[in-house]
Amino acid sequence: MKVFVIGGGGREHALAWKLSQSPRVNEVFVAPGNAGTALEEKVTNIDLSISDLDSLVTFAESHAIDYTVIGPEGPLVDGVVNHFEAKGLHCFGPRADCAQLEGSKAFTKEFLKRHNIPTAAYGTFTDVNQALAYLDKAGAPIVVKADGLTAGKGVILADTLDQAKSAVQDILQGNQFGEAGSRVVIEEFLTGEEASFIVMVDGTDVLPLASSQDHKAAYDSDVGPNTGGMGAYSPAPVVDQMCHDRIMSEVIQPTIHGLAADGLRYRGFLYAGIMVTVDGTPKVLEYNCRFGDPETQPILFRLKSDLLDLIEAACHGVLGDQIAVWDSRAALGVVMAAPGYPGDYPKGAKISLGQDTEDTKVFHAGTAINGDQPVTSGGRVLCVTALGSGVTEAQAKAYERLKSAHFEGAEYRKDIGYRAVERENS
Ligand code: AMP
Ligand code: GLY
């Protein structure tokens, strides 16, 4: 079989690598891919942009692709799946209507409220004065979010009312995020422990994947600016069996039923960002209509099942027949970023990768290949991933493996997984 992965980050390297392991897969194409996908056996990069939907469909048609898997949210929100399906092609991801769960925070909050799914109290505003009046009433700390897609930069956790008010002004009046900031959502500041709960959905049936947790802040101890994610691990110990069951029954199932009640049929990966509050109630922070990055790397490193089987079943609406089998070990990935990320950073630095082993793998993200030489081409460059008996051992192995991967000025957090490590050792 031939499969096609759209995207060029760490998530797509992990997806392409995992799909290439399937005995039924002869060829994996990735558009545009990165140096990591270029170096994998059976995998070929295709020089097409993820926003050129027509060319992506034409490629899939002319190469008789059996299944296409979409990595990033941009093309999903733009309707890439609608384009593929219009040509009768199998494409795993939600259509544009369902991708609104990530494309508009206001849409999601209204959806959650309508279907009684637990989430932070909120208000939605296009008018600055009304937003400021709401802030005065609600007080700080409080959270201000631009409505649309902002690559993670549109969420402001404001400790003071002044910060919240400037955020509202920057977004609504200063046009900081363009069209994505034509509306703001202001919401209650939740406390607790976060987890990423990612499932596969075939329209009606749900297959939960292993739990995970990522670190969004740039610096150690979870401080500094928000990033796409500086590292992740799986499983997340906060998601014990009881928490898992509550997330399934109080969040995931009502979401699938709610979508159906609204006339929407969700197929694809669905990522619930959950805050497990002090009393154990799981509340939805956000939905993403795709797999997480960097959560995909440790999660797929633990997946023993054939990913093609799962995707094929989901595309045919028979996901209920599948189970996902996991390595009982934990996996942890540390992101090595370009100096300056998440601000401006240089590109083109030579990368030396070192040697992967049975229980370690360096997934690429922002890399390109220059002849045979991998070079940096993005902010998050590599995700050094390892398996261990628990998160503590996976962490030690990932940092040991990281010592033999180099590029000039590489920056990384030294504490990925610290909460899980504290739990394991307490
Ligand atoms: P989002 O993109 O909406 O998930 O927000 C990005 C990050 O901001 C989340 O992963 C949380 O760490 C934090 N966050 C978002 N909403 C809230 C909230 N209501 N209370 C506390 N933290 C939040
Ligand atoms: N790691 C967070 C995300 O994929 O959005």
GROMACS .gro file of C-alpha atoms and ligand atoms in nm:
model
  454
    1MET     CA    1   0.000   0.000   0.000
    2LYS     CA    2   0.096   0.359  -0.049
    3VAL     CA    3   0.034   0.617   0.218
    4PHE     CA    4   0.075   0.992   0.213
    5VAL     CA    5   0.148   1.206   0.518
    6ILE     CA    6   0.095   1.582   0.498
    7GLY     CA    7   0.319   1.804   0.709
    8GLY     CA    8   0.687   1.849   0.783
    9GLY     CA    9   0.735   1.855   1.160
   10GLY     CA   10   0.820   1.613   1.437
   11ARG     CA   11   0.468   1.473   1.445
   12GLU     CA   12   0.486   1.391   1.074
   13HIS     CA   13   0.828   1.226   1.108
   14ALA     CA   14   0.683   1.003   1.381
   15LEU     CA   15   0.369   0.926   1.174
   16ALA     CA   16   0.571   0.846   0.861
   17TRP     CA   17   0.822   0.633   1.056
   18LYS     CA   18   0.546   0.438   1.228
   19LEU     CA   19   0.348   0.383   0.906
   20SER     CA   20   0.665   0.268   0.729
   21GLN     CA   21   0.695  -0.014   0.987
   22SER     CA   22   0.371  -0.169   0.866
   23PRO     CA   23   0.441  -0.485   0.662
   24ARG     CA   24   0.153  -0.383   0.435
   25VAL     CA   25   0.306  -0.045   0.349
   26ASN     CA   26   0.537  -0.032   0.048
   27GLU     CA   27   0.585   0.340   0.023
   28VAL     CA   28   0.526   0.645   0.238
   29PHE     CA   29   0.525   0.990   0.078
   30VAL     CA   30   0.552   1.301   0.293
   31ALA     CA   31   0.478   1.658   0.181
   32PRO     CA   32   0.697   1.845   0.245
   33GLY     CA   33   0.867   1.624   0.510
   34ASN     CA   34   1.203   1.703   0.670
   35ALA     CA   35   1.553   1.554   0.690
   36GLY     CA   36   1.423   1.285   0.926
   37THR     CA   37   1.164   1.157   0.680
   38ALA     CA   38   1.419   1.185   0.397
   39LEU     CA   39   1.647   0.945   0.586
   40GLU     CA   40   1.382   0.679   0.668
   41GLU     CA   41   1.360   0.362   0.461
   42LYS     CA   42   1.050   0.338   0.237
   43VAL     CA   43   0.985   0.713   0.288
   44THR     CA   44   1.009   0.980   0.015
   45ASN     CA   45   0.967   1.354   0.055
   46ILE     CA   46   0.751   1.543  -0.193
   47ASP     CA   47   0.818   1.911  -0.243
   48LEU     CA   48   0.461   2.040  -0.204
   49SER     CA   49   0.331   2.302   0.034
   50ILE     CA   50   0.073   2.197   0.294
   51SER     CA   51  -0.145   2.489   0.187
   52ASP     CA   52  -0.152   2.391  -0.182
   53LEU     CA   53  -0.459   2.169  -0.144
   54ASP     CA   54  -0.517   2.114  -0.516
   55SER     CA   55  -0.162   1.991  -0.577
   56LEU     CA   56  -0.181   1.759  -0.276
   57VAL     CA   57  -0.500   1.600  -0.410
   58THR     CA   58  -0.353   1.574  -0.761
   59PHE     CA   59  -0.044   1.401  -0.621
   60ALA     CA   60  -0.255   1.149  -0.428
   61GLU     CA   61  -0.468   1.075  -0.733
   62SER     CA   62  -0.182   1.040  -0.978
   63HIS     CA   63   0.021   0.818  -0.741
   64ALA     CA   64  -0.272   0.594  -0.647
   65ILE     CA   65  -0.233   0.669  -0.277
   66ASP     CA   66  -0.443   0.437  -0.059
   67TYR     CA   67  -0.459   0.650   0.257
   68THR     CA   68  -0.361   1.007   0.335
   69VAL     CA   69  -0.303   1.127   0.692
   70ILE     CA   70  -0.307   1.498   0.773
   71GLY     CA   71  -0.069   1.624   1.041
   72PRO     CA   72  -0.121   2.000   1.098
   73GLU     CA   73  -0.433   2.199   1.179
   74GLY     CA   74  -0.398   2.464   0.904
   75PRO     CA   75  -0.495   2.243   0.608
   76LEU     CA   76  -0.765   2.070   0.816
   77VAL     CA   77  -0.933   2.401   0.900
   78ASP     CA   78  -0.897   2.497   0.532
   79GLY     CA   79  -1.087   2.184   0.428
   80VAL     CA   80  -0.814   1.957   0.292
   81VAL     CA   81  -1.019   1.649   0.383
   82ASN     CA   82  -1.321   1.784   0.194
   83HIS     CA   83  -1.096   1.823  -0.112
   84PHE     CA   84  -0.965   1.465  -0.089
   85GLU     CA   85  -1.310   1.318  -0.028
   86ALA     CA   86  -1.457   1.507  -0.322
   87LYS     CA   87  -1.224   1.296  -0.539
   88GLY     CA   88  -1.319   0.974  -0.359
   89LEU     CA   89  -0.983   0.950  -0.179
   90HIS     CA   90  -0.941   0.814   0.177
   91CYS     CA   91  -0.808   1.089   0.399
   92PHE     CA   92  -0.779   1.061   0.778
   93GLY     CA   93  -0.867   1.386   0.949
   94PRO     CA   94  -1.178   1.592   1.026
   95ARG     CA   95  -1.354   1.789   0.754
   96ALA     CA   96  -1.358   2.169   0.777
   97ASP     CA   97  -1.682   2.184   0.976
   98CYS     CA   98  -1.544   1.957   1.251
   99ALA     CA   99  -1.197   2.118   1.243
  100GLN     CA  100  -1.369   2.429   1.383
  101LEU     CA  101  -1.314   2.261   1.720
  102GLU     CA  102  -0.957   2.387   1.683
  103GLY     CA  103  -1.015   2.668   1.435
  104SER     CA  104  -1.240   2.873   1.663
  105LYS     CA  105  -1.219   2.886   2.041
  106ALA     CA  106  -1.558   3.064   2.053
  107PHE     CA  107  -1.715   2.779   1.852
  108THR     CA  108  -1.567   2.526   2.093
  109LYS     CA  109  -1.676   2.708   2.407
  110GLU     CA  110  -2.033   2.737   2.276
  111PHE     CA  111  -2.026   2.371   2.180
  112LEU     CA  112  -1.900   2.265   2.525
  113LYS     CA  113  -2.162   2.476   2.700
  114ARG     CA  114  -2.446   2.350   2.480
  115HIS     CA  115  -2.355   1.989   2.556
  116ASN     CA  116  -2.276   2.033   2.927
  117ILE     CA  117  -1.912   1.934   2.892
  118PRO     CA  118  -1.699   2.071   3.179
  119THR     CA  119  -1.482   2.371   3.088
  120ALA     CA  120  -1.380   2.708   3.234
  121ALA     CA  121  -1.650   2.977   3.265
  122TYR     CA  122  -1.612   3.229   2.980
  123GLY     CA  123  -1.737   3.519   2.772
  124THR     CA  124  -1.686   3.588   2.399
  125PHE     CA  125  -1.637   3.943   2.271
  126THR     CA  126  -1.582   4.144   1.956
  127ASP     CA  127  -1.636   4.476   2.134
  128VAL     CA  128  -1.345   4.611   2.340
  129ASN     CA  129  -1.556   4.798   2.597
  130GLN     CA  130  -1.772   4.497   2.668
  131ALA     CA  131  -1.461   4.281   2.706
  132LEU     CA  132  -1.302   4.531   2.947
  133ALA     CA  133  -1.623   4.549   3.151
  134TYR     CA  134  -1.627   4.167   3.176
  135LEU     CA  135  -1.266   4.172   3.298
  136ASP     CA  136  -1.351   4.429   3.567
  137LYS     CA  137  -1.627   4.204   3.694
  138ALA     CA  138  -1.432   3.878   3.677
  139GLY     CA  139  -1.097   3.999   3.820
  140ALA     CA  140  -0.752   3.840   3.786
  141PRO     CA  141  -0.591   3.595   3.735
  142ILE     CA  142  -0.775   3.538   3.411
  143VAL     CA  143  -0.711   3.401   3.063
  144VAL     CA  144  -0.748   3.591   2.734
  145LYS     CA  145  -0.752   3.396   2.407
  146ALA     CA  146  -0.764   3.505   2.045
  147ASP     CA  147  -1.044   3.312   1.873
  148GLY     CA  148  -0.862   3.168   1.572
  149LEU     CA  149  -0.542   2.979   1.486
  150THR     CA  150  -0.231   3.150   1.627
  151ALA     CA  151   0.021   2.863   1.654
  152GLY     CA  152  -0.017   2.867   2.033
  153LYS     CA  153   0.071   3.236   2.069
  154GLY     CA  154  -0.285   3.366   2.115
  155VAL     CA  155  -0.334   3.253   2.477
  156ILE     CA  156  -0.243   3.504   2.748
  157LEU     CA  157  -0.243   3.388   3.109
  158ALA     CA  158  -0.285   3.722   3.286
  159ASP     CA  159  -0.187   3.750   3.654
  160THR     CA  160  -0.318   4.106   3.676
  161LEU     CA  161  -0.614   4.294   3.533
  162ASP     CA  162  -0.376   4.536   3.359
  163GLN     CA  163  -0.213   4.249   3.168
  164ALA     CA  164  -0.552   4.113   3.072
  165LYS     CA  165  -0.674   4.452   2.954
  166SER     CA  166  -0.366   4.515   2.739
  167ALA     CA  167  -0.404   4.168   2.591
  168VAL     CA  168  -0.766   4.242   2.497
  169GLN     CA  169  -0.666   4.578   2.347
  170ASP     CA  170  -0.372   4.432   2.155
  171ILE     CA  171  -0.593   4.161   2.007
  172LEU     CA  172  -0.916   4.350   1.932
  173GLN     CA  173  -0.781   4.700   1.859
  174GLY     CA  174  -0.411   4.643   1.781
  175ASN     CA  175  -0.494   4.362   1.538
  176GLN     CA  176  -0.209   4.157   1.689
  177PHE     CA  177  -0.332   3.829   1.538
  178GLY     CA  178  -0.515   3.967   1.233
  179GLU     CA  179  -0.840   3.790   1.148
  180ALA     CA  180  -0.770   3.521   1.414
  181GLY     CA  181  -0.811   3.797   1.672
  182SER     CA  182  -1.136   3.950   1.552
  183ARG     CA  183  -1.298   3.788   1.857
  184VAL     CA  184  -1.159   3.711   2.202
  185VAL     CA  185  -1.259   3.448   2.454
  186ILE     CA  186  -1.202   3.549   2.816
  187GLU     CA  187  -1.208   3.262   3.059
  188GLU     CA  188  -1.171   3.158   3.418
  189PHE     CA  189  -0.817   3.069   3.524
  190LEU     CA  190  -0.815   2.697   3.608
  191THR     CA  191  -0.564   2.530   3.836
  192GLY     CA  192  -0.470   2.164   3.852
  193GLU     CA  193  -0.255   1.932   3.642
  194GLU     CA  194  -0.276   1.926   3.263
  195ALA     CA  195  -0.282   1.620   3.042
  196SER     CA  196  -0.320   1.558   2.671
  197PHE     CA  197  -0.589   1.303   2.594
  198ILE     CA  198  -0.579   1.204   2.230
  199VAL     CA  199  -0.824   0.966   2.064
  200MET     CA  200  -0.896   0.835   1.716
  201VAL     CA  201  -1.254   0.872   1.596
  202ASP     CA  202  -1.425   0.708   1.297
  203GLY     CA  203  -1.744   0.913   1.302
  204THR     CA  204  -1.906   0.716   1.583
  205ASP     CA  205  -1.655   0.492   1.759
  206VAL     CA  206  -1.360   0.613   1.963
  207LEU     CA  207  -1.023   0.451   2.024
  208PRO     CA  208  -0.836   0.625   2.307
  209LEU     CA  209  -0.460   0.645   2.260
  210ALA     CA  210  -0.213   0.641   2.548
  211SER     CA  211  -0.224   0.951   2.770
  212SER     CA  212   0.054   1.207   2.761
  213GLN     CA  213   0.165   1.539   2.896
  214ASP     CA  214   0.362   1.812   2.726
  215HIS     CA  215   0.556   2.115   2.848
  216LYS     CA  216   0.446   2.427   2.664
  217ALA     CA  217   0.660   2.685   2.845
  218ALA     CA  218   1.003   2.762   2.700
  219TYR     CA  219   1.211   2.736   3.017
  220ASP     CA  220   1.270   2.498   3.307
  221SER     CA  221   1.004   2.484   3.583
  222ASP     CA  222   0.739   2.573   3.322
  223VAL     CA  223   0.820   2.944   3.307
  224GLY     CA  224   0.879   3.174   3.010
  225PRO     CA  225   0.691   3.222   2.685
  226ASN     CA  226   0.455   2.959   2.546
  227THR     CA  227   0.595   2.740   2.268
  228GLY     CA  228   0.453   2.463   2.052
  229GLY     CA  229   0.585   2.223   2.319
  230MET     CA  230   0.937   2.166   2.453
  231GLY     CA  231   0.897   1.799   2.537
  232ALA     CA  232   0.638   1.537   2.626
  233TYR     CA  233   0.601   1.198   2.785
  234SER     CA  234   0.356   0.910   2.789
  235PRO     CA  235   0.177   0.785   2.993
  236ALA     CA  236   0.081   1.084   3.210
  237PRO     CA  237   0.057   0.950   3.568
  238VAL     CA  238  -0.217   1.205   3.650
  239VAL     CA  239  -0.444   1.009   3.414
  240ASP     CA  240  -0.497   0.703   3.634
  241GLN     CA  241  -0.775   0.455   3.555
  242MET     CA  242  -1.039   0.660   3.733
  243CYS     CA  243  -0.935   0.982   3.561
  244HIS     CA  244  -0.923   0.800   3.225
  245ASP     CA  245  -1.280   0.671   3.276
  246ARG     CA  246  -1.402   1.017   3.377
  247ILE     CA  247  -1.242   1.181   3.072
  248MET     CA  248  -1.403   0.920   2.846
  249SER     CA  249  -1.750   0.948   3.002
  250GLU     CA  250  -1.759   1.320   3.089
  251VAL     CA  251  -1.564   1.466   2.795
  252ILE     CA  252  -1.498   1.239   2.499
  253GLN     CA  253  -1.829   1.052   2.468
  254PRO     CA  254  -2.042   1.365   2.520
  255THR     CA  255  -1.828   1.539   2.259
  256ILE     CA  256  -1.888   1.270   1.997
  257HIS     CA  257  -2.260   1.259   2.080
  258GLY     CA  258  -2.274   1.640   2.080
  259LEU     CA  259  -2.111   1.655   1.739
  260ALA     CA  260  -2.357   1.398   1.606
  261ALA     CA  261  -2.650   1.592   1.757
  262ASP     CA  262  -2.521   1.903   1.578
  263GLY     CA  263  -2.509   1.711   1.251
  264LEU     CA  264  -2.128   1.682   1.247
  265ARG     CA  265  -1.944   1.358   1.181
  266TYR     CA  266  -1.593   1.368   1.326
  267ARG     CA  267  -1.326   1.145   1.180
  268GLY     CA  268  -0.960   1.185   1.267
  269PHE     CA  269  -0.737   1.235   1.565
  270LEU     CA  270  -0.906   1.441   1.835
  271TYR     CA  271  -0.688   1.596   2.101
  272ALA     CA  272  -0.846   1.716   2.423
  273GLY     CA  273  -0.626   1.942   2.633
  274ILE     CA  274  -0.752   1.863   2.983
  275MET     CA  275  -0.704   2.031   3.318
  276VAL     CA  276  -0.753   1.777   3.594
  277THR     CA  277  -0.875   2.005   3.873
  278VAL     CA  278  -0.800   1.946   4.241
  279ASP     CA  279  -1.122   1.751   4.299
  280GLY     CA  280  -1.040   1.526   4.002
  281THR     CA  281  -1.288   1.681   3.757
  282PRO     CA  282  -1.150   1.685   3.402
  283LYS     CA  283  -1.217   2.021   3.233
  284VAL     CA  284  -1.153   2.093   2.866
  285LEU     CA  285  -0.890   2.365   2.806
  286GLU     CA  286  -0.896   2.326   2.431
  287TYR     CA  287  -0.955   2.088   2.146
  288ASN     CA  288  -0.708   2.025   1.870
  289CYS     CA  289  -0.831   1.852   1.556
  290ARG     CA  290  -0.504   1.660   1.508
  291PHE     CA  291  -0.234   1.466   1.687
  292GLY     CA  292  -0.016   1.667   1.928
  293ASP     CA  293   0.339   1.776   1.859
  294PRO     CA  294   0.557   1.669   2.042
  295GLU     CA  295   0.310   1.421   2.206
  296THR     CA  296   0.302   1.210   1.888
  297GLN     CA  297   0.670   1.120   1.917
  298PRO     CA  298   0.660   0.949   2.262
  299ILE     CA  299   0.308   0.810   2.204
  300LEU     CA  300   0.393   0.642   1.873
  301PHE     CA  301   0.726   0.523   2.013
  302ARG     CA  302   0.512   0.319   2.257
  303LEU     CA  303   0.256   0.195   2.004
  304LYS     CA  304   0.298  -0.174   1.924
  305SER     CA  305  -0.007  -0.201   1.698
  306ASP     CA  306   0.014  -0.136   1.324
  307LEU     CA  307  -0.087   0.229   1.276
  308LEU     CA  308  -0.205   0.154   0.921
  309ASP     CA  309  -0.459  -0.098   1.060
  310LEU     CA  310  -0.599   0.168   1.292
  311ILE     CA  311  -0.618   0.439   1.026
  312GLU     CA  312  -0.768   0.203   0.770
  313ALA     CA  313  -1.033   0.088   1.020
  314ALA     CA  314  -1.114   0.449   1.106
  315CYS     CA  315  -1.150   0.542   0.738
  316HIS     CA  316  -1.396   0.254   0.692
  317GLY     CA  317  -1.594   0.326   1.009
  318VAL     CA  318  -1.493   0.002   1.185
  319LEU     CA  319  -1.258   0.140   1.450
  320GLY     CA  320  -1.472  -0.033   1.715
  321ASP     CA  321  -1.309  -0.364   1.607
  322GLN     CA  322  -0.959  -0.237   1.689
  323ILE     CA  323  -0.755  -0.223   2.004
  324ALA     CA  324  -0.429  -0.036   2.046
  325VAL     CA  325  -0.148  -0.231   2.211
  326TRP     CA  326   0.113  -0.030   2.400
  327ASP     CA  327   0.465  -0.094   2.516
  328SER     CA  328   0.430  -0.108   2.895
  329ARG     CA  329   0.737   0.113   2.921
  330ALA     CA  330   0.712   0.491   2.941
  331ALA     CA  331   0.845   0.717   2.663
  332LEU     CA  332   0.980   1.069   2.695
  333GLY     CA  333   1.091   1.316   2.430
  334VAL     CA  334   1.307   1.628   2.478
  335VAL     CA  335   1.287   1.899   2.214
  336MET     CA  336   1.615   2.056   2.102
  337ALA     CA  337   1.533   2.404   1.972
  338ALA     CA  338   1.722   2.664   1.771
  339PRO     CA  339   1.878   2.945   1.979
  340GLY     CA  340   1.620   3.220   2.035
  341TYR     CA  341   1.310   3.003   1.983
  342PRO     CA  342   1.017   3.086   2.030
  343GLY     CA  343   1.145   3.426   1.911
  344ASP     CA  344   1.366   3.475   1.602
  345TYR     CA  345   1.630   3.210   1.541
  346PRO     CA  346   1.899   3.126   1.284
  347LYS     CA  347   1.862   2.849   1.026
  348GLY     CA  348   2.107   2.635   0.833
  349ALA     CA  349   2.323   2.502   1.121
  350LYS     CA  350   2.475   2.159   1.054
  351ILE     CA  351   2.326   1.881   1.268
  352SER     CA  352   2.507   1.571   1.386
  353LEU     CA  353   2.257   1.312   1.501
  354GLY     CA  354   2.449   1.040   1.684
  355GLN     CA  355   2.320   0.683   1.678
  356ASP     CA  356   1.967   0.563   1.760
  357THR     CA  357   1.925   0.239   1.955
  358GLU     CA  358   1.638  -0.007   2.019
  359ASP     CA  359   1.502   0.220   2.291
  360THR     CA  360   1.605   0.567   2.168
  361LYS     CA  361   1.516   0.761   1.855
  362VAL     CA  362   1.580   1.116   1.742
  363PHE     CA  363   1.272   1.247   1.560
  364HIS     CA  364   1.331   1.547   1.337
  365ALA     CA  365   1.111   1.858   1.330
  366GLY     CA  366   1.254   2.179   1.179
  367THR     CA  367   1.527   2.016   0.969
  368ALA     CA  368   1.614   2.010   0.600
  369ILE     CA  369   1.865   1.806   0.404
  370ASN     CA  370   2.149   1.966   0.212
  371GLY     CA  371   2.302   1.684   0.003
  372ASP     CA  372   2.353   1.427   0.280
  373GLN     CA  373   2.387   1.684   0.554
  374PRO     CA  374   2.089   1.755   0.784
  375VAL     CA  375   2.066   2.124   0.875
  376THR     CA  376   1.833   2.324   1.097
  377SER     CA  377   1.536   2.490   0.927
  378GLY     CA  378   1.287   2.564   1.206
  379GLY     CA  379   1.248   2.660   1.571
  380ARG     CA  380   1.191   2.318   1.717
  381VAL     CA  381   1.463   2.110   1.552
  382LEU     CA  382   1.476   1.761   1.706
  383CYS     CA  383   1.282   1.557   1.960
  384VAL     CA  384   1.515   1.312   2.134
  385THR     CA  385   1.292   1.027   2.249
  386ALA     CA  386   1.361   0.727   2.475
  387LEU     CA  387   1.180   0.436   2.638
  388GLY     CA  388   1.239   0.340   3.000
  389SER     CA  389   1.080   0.125   3.271
  390GLY     CA  390   0.915   0.443   3.403
  391VAL     CA  391   0.928   0.814   3.322
  392THR     CA  392   1.236   0.849   3.547
  393GLU     CA  393   1.434   0.599   3.341
  394ALA     CA  394   1.299   0.727   3.008
  395GLN     CA  395   1.407   1.077   3.111
  396ALA     CA  396   1.759   0.961   3.203
  397LYS     CA  397   1.794   0.774   2.871
  398ALA     CA  398   1.663   1.064   2.663
  399TYR     CA  399   1.911   1.309   2.820
  400GLU     CA  400   2.193   1.056   2.777
  401ARG     CA  401   2.103   1.014   2.408
  402LEU     CA  402   2.078   1.391   2.369
  403LYS     CA  403   2.450   1.424   2.453
  404SER     CA  404   2.541   1.277   2.115
  405ALA     CA  405   2.307   1.500   1.908
  406HIS     CA  406   2.449   1.844   1.825
  407PHE     CA  407   2.392   2.166   1.639
  408GLU     CA  408   2.525   2.510   1.715
  409GLY     CA  409   2.342   2.695   1.992
  410ALA     CA  410   2.092   2.412   2.065
  411GLU     CA  411   1.860   2.497   2.353
  412TYR     CA  412   1.652   2.250   2.549
  413ARG     CA  413   1.479   2.214   2.882
  414LYS     CA  414   1.661   2.007   3.142
  415ASP     CA  415   1.349   1.902   3.334
  416ILE     CA  416   1.107   1.738   3.089
  417GLY     CA  417   0.883   1.501   3.284
  418TYR     CA  418   0.967   1.644   3.626
  419ARG     CA  419   0.613   1.611   3.766
  420ALA     CA  420   0.592   1.246   3.670
  421VAL     CA  421   0.943   1.184   3.804
  422GLU     CA  422   0.844   1.345   4.136
  423ARG     CA  423   0.534   1.125   4.152
  424GLU     CA  424   0.732   0.811   4.074
  425ASN     CA  425   0.986   0.889   4.342
  426SER     CA  426   0.748   1.002   4.617
  427AMP     P1  427  -0.482   2.643   2.480
  427AMP     O1  428  -0.413   2.667   2.349
  427AMP     O2  429  -0.620   2.699   2.487
  427AMP     O3  430  -0.472   2.501   2.529
  427AMP     O4  431  -0.393   2.720   2.588
  427AMP     C1  432  -0.253   2.699   2.596
  427AMP     C2  433  -0.213   2.673   2.738
  427AMP     O5  434  -0.257   2.780   2.823
  427AMP     C3  435  -0.277   2.548   2.800
  427AMP     O6  436  -0.204   2.433   2.770
  427AMP     C4  437  -0.274   2.581   2.947
  427AMP     O7  438  -0.145   2.558   3.000
  427AMP     C5  439  -0.297   2.729   2.949
  427AMP     N1  440  -0.441   2.758   2.967
  427AMP     C6  441  -0.534   2.770   2.870
  427AMP     N2  442  -0.654   2.798   2.923
  427AMP     C7  443  -0.639   2.805   3.056
  427AMP     C8  444  -0.727   2.828   3.167
  427AMP     N3  445  -0.857   2.854   3.148
  427AMP     N4  446  -0.675   2.825   3.290
  427AMP     C9  447  -0.543   2.802   3.310
  427AMP     N5  448  -0.455   2.778   3.211
  427AMP    C10  449  -0.501   2.778   3.084
  428GLY     N1  450   0.181   2.003   2.211
  428GLY     C1  451   0.066   2.082   2.196
  428GLY     C2  452   0.004   2.079   2.064
  428GLY     O1  453   0.033   1.994   1.981
  428GLY     O2  454  -0.080   2.164   2.039
   0.00000   0.00000   0.00000
